[in-house]
CSV table of C-alpha atoms in Angstrom, one decimal:
chain,number,residue,atom,x,y,z
A,1,MET,CA,44.0,52.9,33.4
A,2,GLU,CA,44.3,49.4,32.2
A,3,ILE,CA,42.2,48.2,29.3
A,4,LYS,CA,42.4,44.6,28.4
A,5,ARG,CA,42.7,43.8,24.6
A,6,ASN,CA,40.3,41.1,24.3
A,7,GLN,CA,37.5,42.0,26.6
A,8,ASP,CA,34.8,44.7,26.7
A,9,LEU,CA,35.4,47.7,28.7
A,10,HIS,CA,32.4,49.3,30.6
A,11,ILE,CA,33.0,52.3,32.9
A,12,ARG,CA,29.9,53.5,34.5
A,13,LYS,CA,30.1,57.3,35.1
A,14,SER,CA,27.0,59.0,33.9
A,15,LYS,CA,23.4,57.4,33.8
A,16,GLN,CA,22.6,59.8,30.8
A,17,HIS,CA,25.6,59.6,28.5
A,18,VAL,CA,27.6,56.9,27.1
A,19,VAL,CA,30.4,56.7,24.5
A,20,ALA,CA,30.7,53.5,22.4
A,21,PHE,CA,34.2,52.8,21.0
A,22,ILE,CA,34.3,50.1,18.1
A,23,HIS,CA,37.8,49.2,17.1
A,24,GLY,CA,39.1,47.9,13.7
A,25,ILE,CA,40.0,44.5,12.5
A,26,PHE,CA,42.4,42.7,14.6
A,27,SER,CA,42.7,45.9,16.9
A,28,SER,CA,41.4,46.2,20.4
A,29,PRO,CA,39.7,48.6,22.9
A,30,SER,CA,43.2,49.7,24.2
A,31,HIS,CA,43.5,51.5,20.8
A,32,TYR,CA,41.3,54.2,22.2
A,33,LYS,CA,42.9,54.6,25.7
A,34,ASP,CA,43.8,58.1,25.5
A,35,LEU,CA,40.3,59.2,24.3
A,36,ILE,CA,38.7,56.9,26.8
A,37,GLU,CA,40.6,58.6,29.7
A,38,GLN,CA,39.6,62.0,28.5
A,39,PHE,CA,36.0,61.3,28.3
A,40,THR,CA,35.8,59.7,31.7
A,41,GLU,CA,37.1,62.8,33.1
A,42,LEU,CA,34.2,64.6,31.3
A,43,ASP,CA,31.9,62.3,33.2
A,44,TYR,CA,30.7,60.2,30.3
A,45,SER,CA,30.1,56.5,30.5
A,46,ILE,CA,32.4,54.3,28.5
A,47,TYR,CA,31.5,51.1,26.6
A,48,ALA,CA,34.4,49.9,24.5
A,49,ILE,CA,33.6,46.8,22.4
A,50,SER,CA,36.1,43.9,21.8
A,51,LEU,CA,35.2,42.4,18.5
A,52,HIS,CA,34.9,38.6,18.5
A,53,PRO,CA,36.4,36.1,19.0
A,54,HIS,CA,38.0,37.6,22.2
A,55,SER,CA,41.3,35.7,21.7
A,56,ASP,CA,44.8,36.4,20.6
A,57,ASN,CA,44.9,32.8,19.0
A,58,PRO,CA,44.7,33.1,15.3
A,59,ARG,CA,43.1,29.9,15.0
A,60,GLU,CA,40.0,31.3,16.9
A,61,TYR,CA,39.2,33.6,14.0
A,62,LEU,CA,38.2,30.5,11.8
A,63,LYS,CA,35.1,30.3,14.0
A,64,LEU,CA,33.8,33.7,12.8
A,65,HIS,CA,31.0,33.6,10.2
A,66,LYS,CA,30.5,36.9,8.1
A,67,ASP,CA,27.7,38.4,10.2
A,68,SER,CA,29.5,37.7,13.6
A,69,TRP,CA,30.7,41.4,14.0
A,70,ILE,CA,27.6,43.3,13.2
A,71,GLU,CA,25.5,41.0,15.2
A,72,GLN,CA,27.6,41.4,18.0
A,73,VAL,CA,27.6,45.3,17.5
A,74,ASN,CA,23.8,45.4,17.1
A,75,ASP,CA,23.0,43.6,20.4
A,76,THR,CA,25.7,45.7,22.2
A,77,LEU,CA,24.3,49.0,21.0
A,78,ASP,CA,20.7,48.0,21.4
A,79,LEU,CA,21.5,47.3,25.1
A,80,LEU,CA,23.2,50.5,25.5
A,81,LEU,CA,20.2,52.4,24.0
A,82,ASN,CA,18.0,50.7,26.7
A,83,LYS,CA,20.2,51.6,29.4
A,84,TYR,CA,21.4,55.3,28.5
A,85,GLU,CA,19.4,58.2,27.2
A,86,ASN,CA,22.3,59.3,24.7
A,87,VAL,CA,24.5,57.0,22.9
A,88,TYR,CA,27.5,58.2,20.9
A,89,ILE,CA,29.8,56.3,18.8
A,90,ILE,CA,33.5,56.7,18.1
A,91,SER,CA,34.7,54.1,15.5
A,92,HIS,CA,37.8,53.2,13.6
A,93,SER,CA,38.1,51.5,10.2
A,94,LEU,CA,36.2,48.3,10.3
A,95,GLY,CA,34.3,49.6,13.4
A,96,GLY,CA,33.2,52.5,11.0
A,97,LEU,CA,31.6,50.1,8.7
A,98,LEU,CA,29.8,48.3,11.6
A,99,SER,CA,28.6,51.5,12.9
A,100,ILE,CA,27.2,52.4,9.6
A,101,GLU,CA,25.6,48.8,9.3
A,102,TYR,CA,23.8,49.2,12.8
A,103,GLU,CA,20.1,48.7,12.2
A,104,HIS,CA,19.2,51.3,14.7
A,105,ILE,CA,21.9,53.8,13.7
A,106,ASN,CA,19.7,56.9,13.5
A,107,GLN,CA,18.8,56.4,17.2
A,108,ILE,CA,22.5,57.1,18.0
A,109,LYS,CA,23.2,60.6,19.2
A,110,LYS,CA,26.4,61.4,17.1
A,111,LEU,CA,28.7,59.3,15.1
A,112,VAL,CA,32.6,59.6,14.6
A,113,LEU,CA,34.1,57.5,11.8
A,114,TRP,CA,37.9,57.8,11.9
A,115,ALA,CA,39.4,56.3,8.9
A,116,PRO,CA,36.3,54.2,7.8
A,117,ALA,CA,37.4,51.2,5.7
A,118,LEU,CA,34.8,52.3,2.8
A,119,LYS,CA,37.7,52.3,0.3
A,120,PRO,CA,40.7,50.2,1.1
A,121,ARG,CA,44.3,50.9,0.1
A,122,LEU,CA,47.2,48.6,-0.3
A,123,THR,CA,50.5,50.0,0.3
A,124,PHE,CA,54.1,48.9,1.2
A,125,LYS,CA,53.4,50.0,4.9
A,126,SER,CA,50.3,48.1,5.1
A,127,ILE,CA,51.8,44.9,3.8
A,128,GLN,CA,54.7,45.5,6.3
A,129,ILE,CA,52.1,45.7,9.1
A,130,GLY,CA,50.5,42.5,7.8
A,131,LEU,CA,53.7,40.5,7.8
A,132,ALA,CA,55.3,41.9,10.9
A,133,ASN,CA,55.7,39.3,13.8
A,134,MET,CA,53.3,40.8,16.5
A,135,ASN,CA,54.9,38.5,19.3
A,136,LYS,CA,58.2,40.4,19.2
A,137,PRO,CA,58.9,44.1,19.8
A,138,GLN,CA,59.4,46.1,16.7
A,139,SER,CA,62.2,48.8,16.0
A,140,ASP,CA,59.8,50.8,13.9
A,141,GLU,CA,57.6,52.9,16.2
A,142,TYR,CA,54.6,52.6,14.2
A,143,LEU,CA,54.8,48.9,14.1
A,144,GLU,CA,55.3,48.7,17.7
A,145,PHE,CA,52.3,50.7,18.3
A,146,CYS,CA,50.1,48.5,16.2
A,147,ARG,CA,51.6,45.4,17.8
A,148,THR,CA,50.7,46.7,21.4
A,149,LYS,CA,47.2,47.7,20.3
A,150,GLY,CA,46.3,44.4,18.4
A,151,SER,CA,44.1,41.6,19.4
A,152,VAL,CA,45.7,38.8,17.8
A,153,SER,CA,49.2,37.5,17.6
A,154,PRO,CA,50.3,35.3,14.8
A,155,ARG,CA,53.6,33.9,15.0
A,156,ASN,CA,54.3,32.8,11.6
A,157,ILE,CA,52.8,32.7,8.0
A,158,ALA,CA,51.0,29.5,8.8
A,159,GLU,CA,49.0,31.4,11.7
A,160,ARG,CA,48.4,34.4,9.4
A,161,ALA,CA,46.5,32.2,7.0
A,162,PHE,CA,44.0,31.8,9.7
A,163,LEU,CA,43.2,35.4,9.3
A,164,LEU,CA,42.3,35.4,5.5
A,165,LYS,CA,38.7,34.4,6.4
A,166,PRO,CA,37.9,37.4,8.7
A,167,SER,CA,39.8,39.6,6.1
A,168,LEU,CA,37.2,38.5,3.6
A,169,HIS,CA,34.5,39.3,6.0
A,170,LEU,CA,35.9,42.9,5.9
A,171,LEU,CA,35.0,42.8,2.0
A,172,TYR,CA,31.5,41.9,2.9
A,173,ASN,CA,31.1,44.5,5.4
A,174,ILE,CA,32.6,47.2,3.0
A,175,LYS,CA,29.9,46.2,0.4
A,176,ASN,CA,27.1,46.5,3.0
A,177,ALA,CA,28.3,49.8,4.5
A,178,ARG,CA,28.6,51.4,1.1
A,179,LYS,CA,25.0,50.5,0.4
A,180,LYS,CA,23.7,52.0,3.7
A,181,LEU,CA,25.7,55.2,3.8
A,182,LYS,CA,22.6,57.1,2.6
A,183,ASN,CA,20.6,55.9,5.3
A,184,VAL,CA,22.6,57.6,8.2
A,185,HIS,CA,20.9,60.8,9.0
A,186,ILE,CA,22.6,61.6,12.5
A,187,PRO,CA,25.4,64.2,13.2
A,188,THR,CA,28.4,62.7,11.7
A,189,LEU,CA,32.3,63.5,12.0
A,190,VAL,CA,34.5,61.8,9.4
A,191,ILE,CA,38.5,62.0,9.9
A,192,VAL,CA,40.7,60.9,6.9
A,193,SER,CA,44.4,61.4,6.2
A,194,LYS,CA,46.4,61.8,3.2
A,195,ASN,CA,49.1,59.6,4.8
A,196,ASP,CA,46.7,56.7,5.7
A,197,GLU,CA,48.3,53.5,4.4
A,198,SER,CA,45.1,51.4,4.5
A,199,VAL,CA,42.2,53.5,3.5
A,200,GLN,CA,42.1,56.1,0.5
A,201,PHE,CA,41.9,59.8,1.2
A,202,SER,CA,39.0,60.2,-1.0
A,203,THR,CA,36.8,58.2,1.5
A,204,GLY,CA,36.2,61.4,3.3
A,205,LYS,CA,34.6,63.0,0.1
A,206,LEU,CA,32.7,59.7,-0.6
A,207,ALA,CA,31.1,60.0,2.8
A,208,GLU,CA,30.3,63.6,2.4
A,209,ARG,CA,28.7,62.8,-1.0
A,210,GLU,CA,26.9,59.7,-0.1
A,211,MET,CA,25.7,60.3,3.4
A,212,ASP,CA,22.4,62.2,4.4
A,213,CYS,CA,23.3,63.6,7.7
A,214,CYS,CA,21.5,66.4,9.3
A,215,GLU,CA,25.1,67.7,10.3
A,216,PHE,CA,28.3,66.6,8.7
A,217,GLN,CA,31.9,67.5,9.3
A,218,LEU,CA,34.9,66.3,7.4
A,219,LEU,CA,38.5,66.6,9.0
A,220,GLU,CA,41.2,66.0,6.6
A,221,LEU,CA,44.7,65.3,8.1
A,222,GLU,CA,48.1,65.4,6.3
A,223,LYS,CA,50.5,63.2,8.5
A,224,SER,CA,48.6,60.9,10.5
A,225,LEU,CA,48.8,57.1,9.7
A,226,HIS,CA,45.8,54.6,9.7
A,227,ASN,CA,46.2,53.4,13.4
A,228,ASP,CA,47.7,56.4,15.0
A,229,PHE,CA,47.4,60.2,14.9
A,230,SER,CA,50.7,62.0,14.4
A,231,ASN,CA,52.3,64.0,17.1
A,232,GLU,CA,51.5,67.2,15.3
A,233,GLU,CA,47.8,66.3,14.7
A,234,ARG,CA,46.9,64.3,17.8
A,235,ASP,CA,45.7,66.9,20.0
A,236,ILE,CA,43.8,68.8,17.2
A,237,VAL,CA,42.0,65.6,16.4
A,238,TYR,CA,41.2,64.9,20.1
A,239,THR,CA,39.8,68.3,20.6
A,240,GLN,CA,37.8,68.2,17.6
A,241,ILE,CA,36.2,64.8,18.6
A,242,ILE,CA,35.4,65.8,22.1
A,243,ASP,CA,34.1,69.1,21.0
A,244,PHE,CA,31.8,67.3,18.4
A,245,ILE,CA,30.5,65.0,20.9
A,246,THR,CA,30.0,67.2,24.0
A,247,LYS,CA,28.6,70.3,22.0
A,248,LYS,CA,24.8,71.1,21.8
A,249,GLU,CA,23.2,69.6,18.9
A,250,THR,CA,22.0,71.9,15.9
A,251,CYS,CA,19.8,69.3,14.4
């Protein structure tokens, strides 16, 4: 399956169920390729949102204002709610914040928050990812994975400077999402890892404490990194996500 990095992906399989995928900052719909393929086999429709500005040119990110992403997500999810009976969200990092901020979040059937960026973390690995040349193949397997799934391709420090503005927008979304956690009442699965280089492990307990969900599940991992699950944990996570989305509601 070909998933383009800077375009929305809409696969129509079911007229009733659609899974909306919302990626993290500077990532892309291709980040979810394996999960998307599994859900299409289960006859779920798919809508993977490519967050603005739909370009790999860092300069284009200067055009974003602080509400660009949430307005885009609100508009897209509103359209999906009008078209499908049941809408499910699988989100990662920034995508989790945007999901929590969605004005009609309690009309969504179920919510998956993978490493929601509610409590950021700065580590050597996160700095290494931030400074890597994403135009060139990386010898580090994880850096190469991040490179191939990224939506933007800065070639030097000057081009990376263009990404400071949207990075500050991330802080704005963190503040808003933290305030709105208590307003989320739908079944929610939160996935966090002790080895995540960009989000604190305690984010899971924060979500559990602050959210007022009719059903709450917390999956705590040991080895997975921020942008990818470890080989040992990947199948476990995918199985739990699919079971969570597909099982009959208890509330």
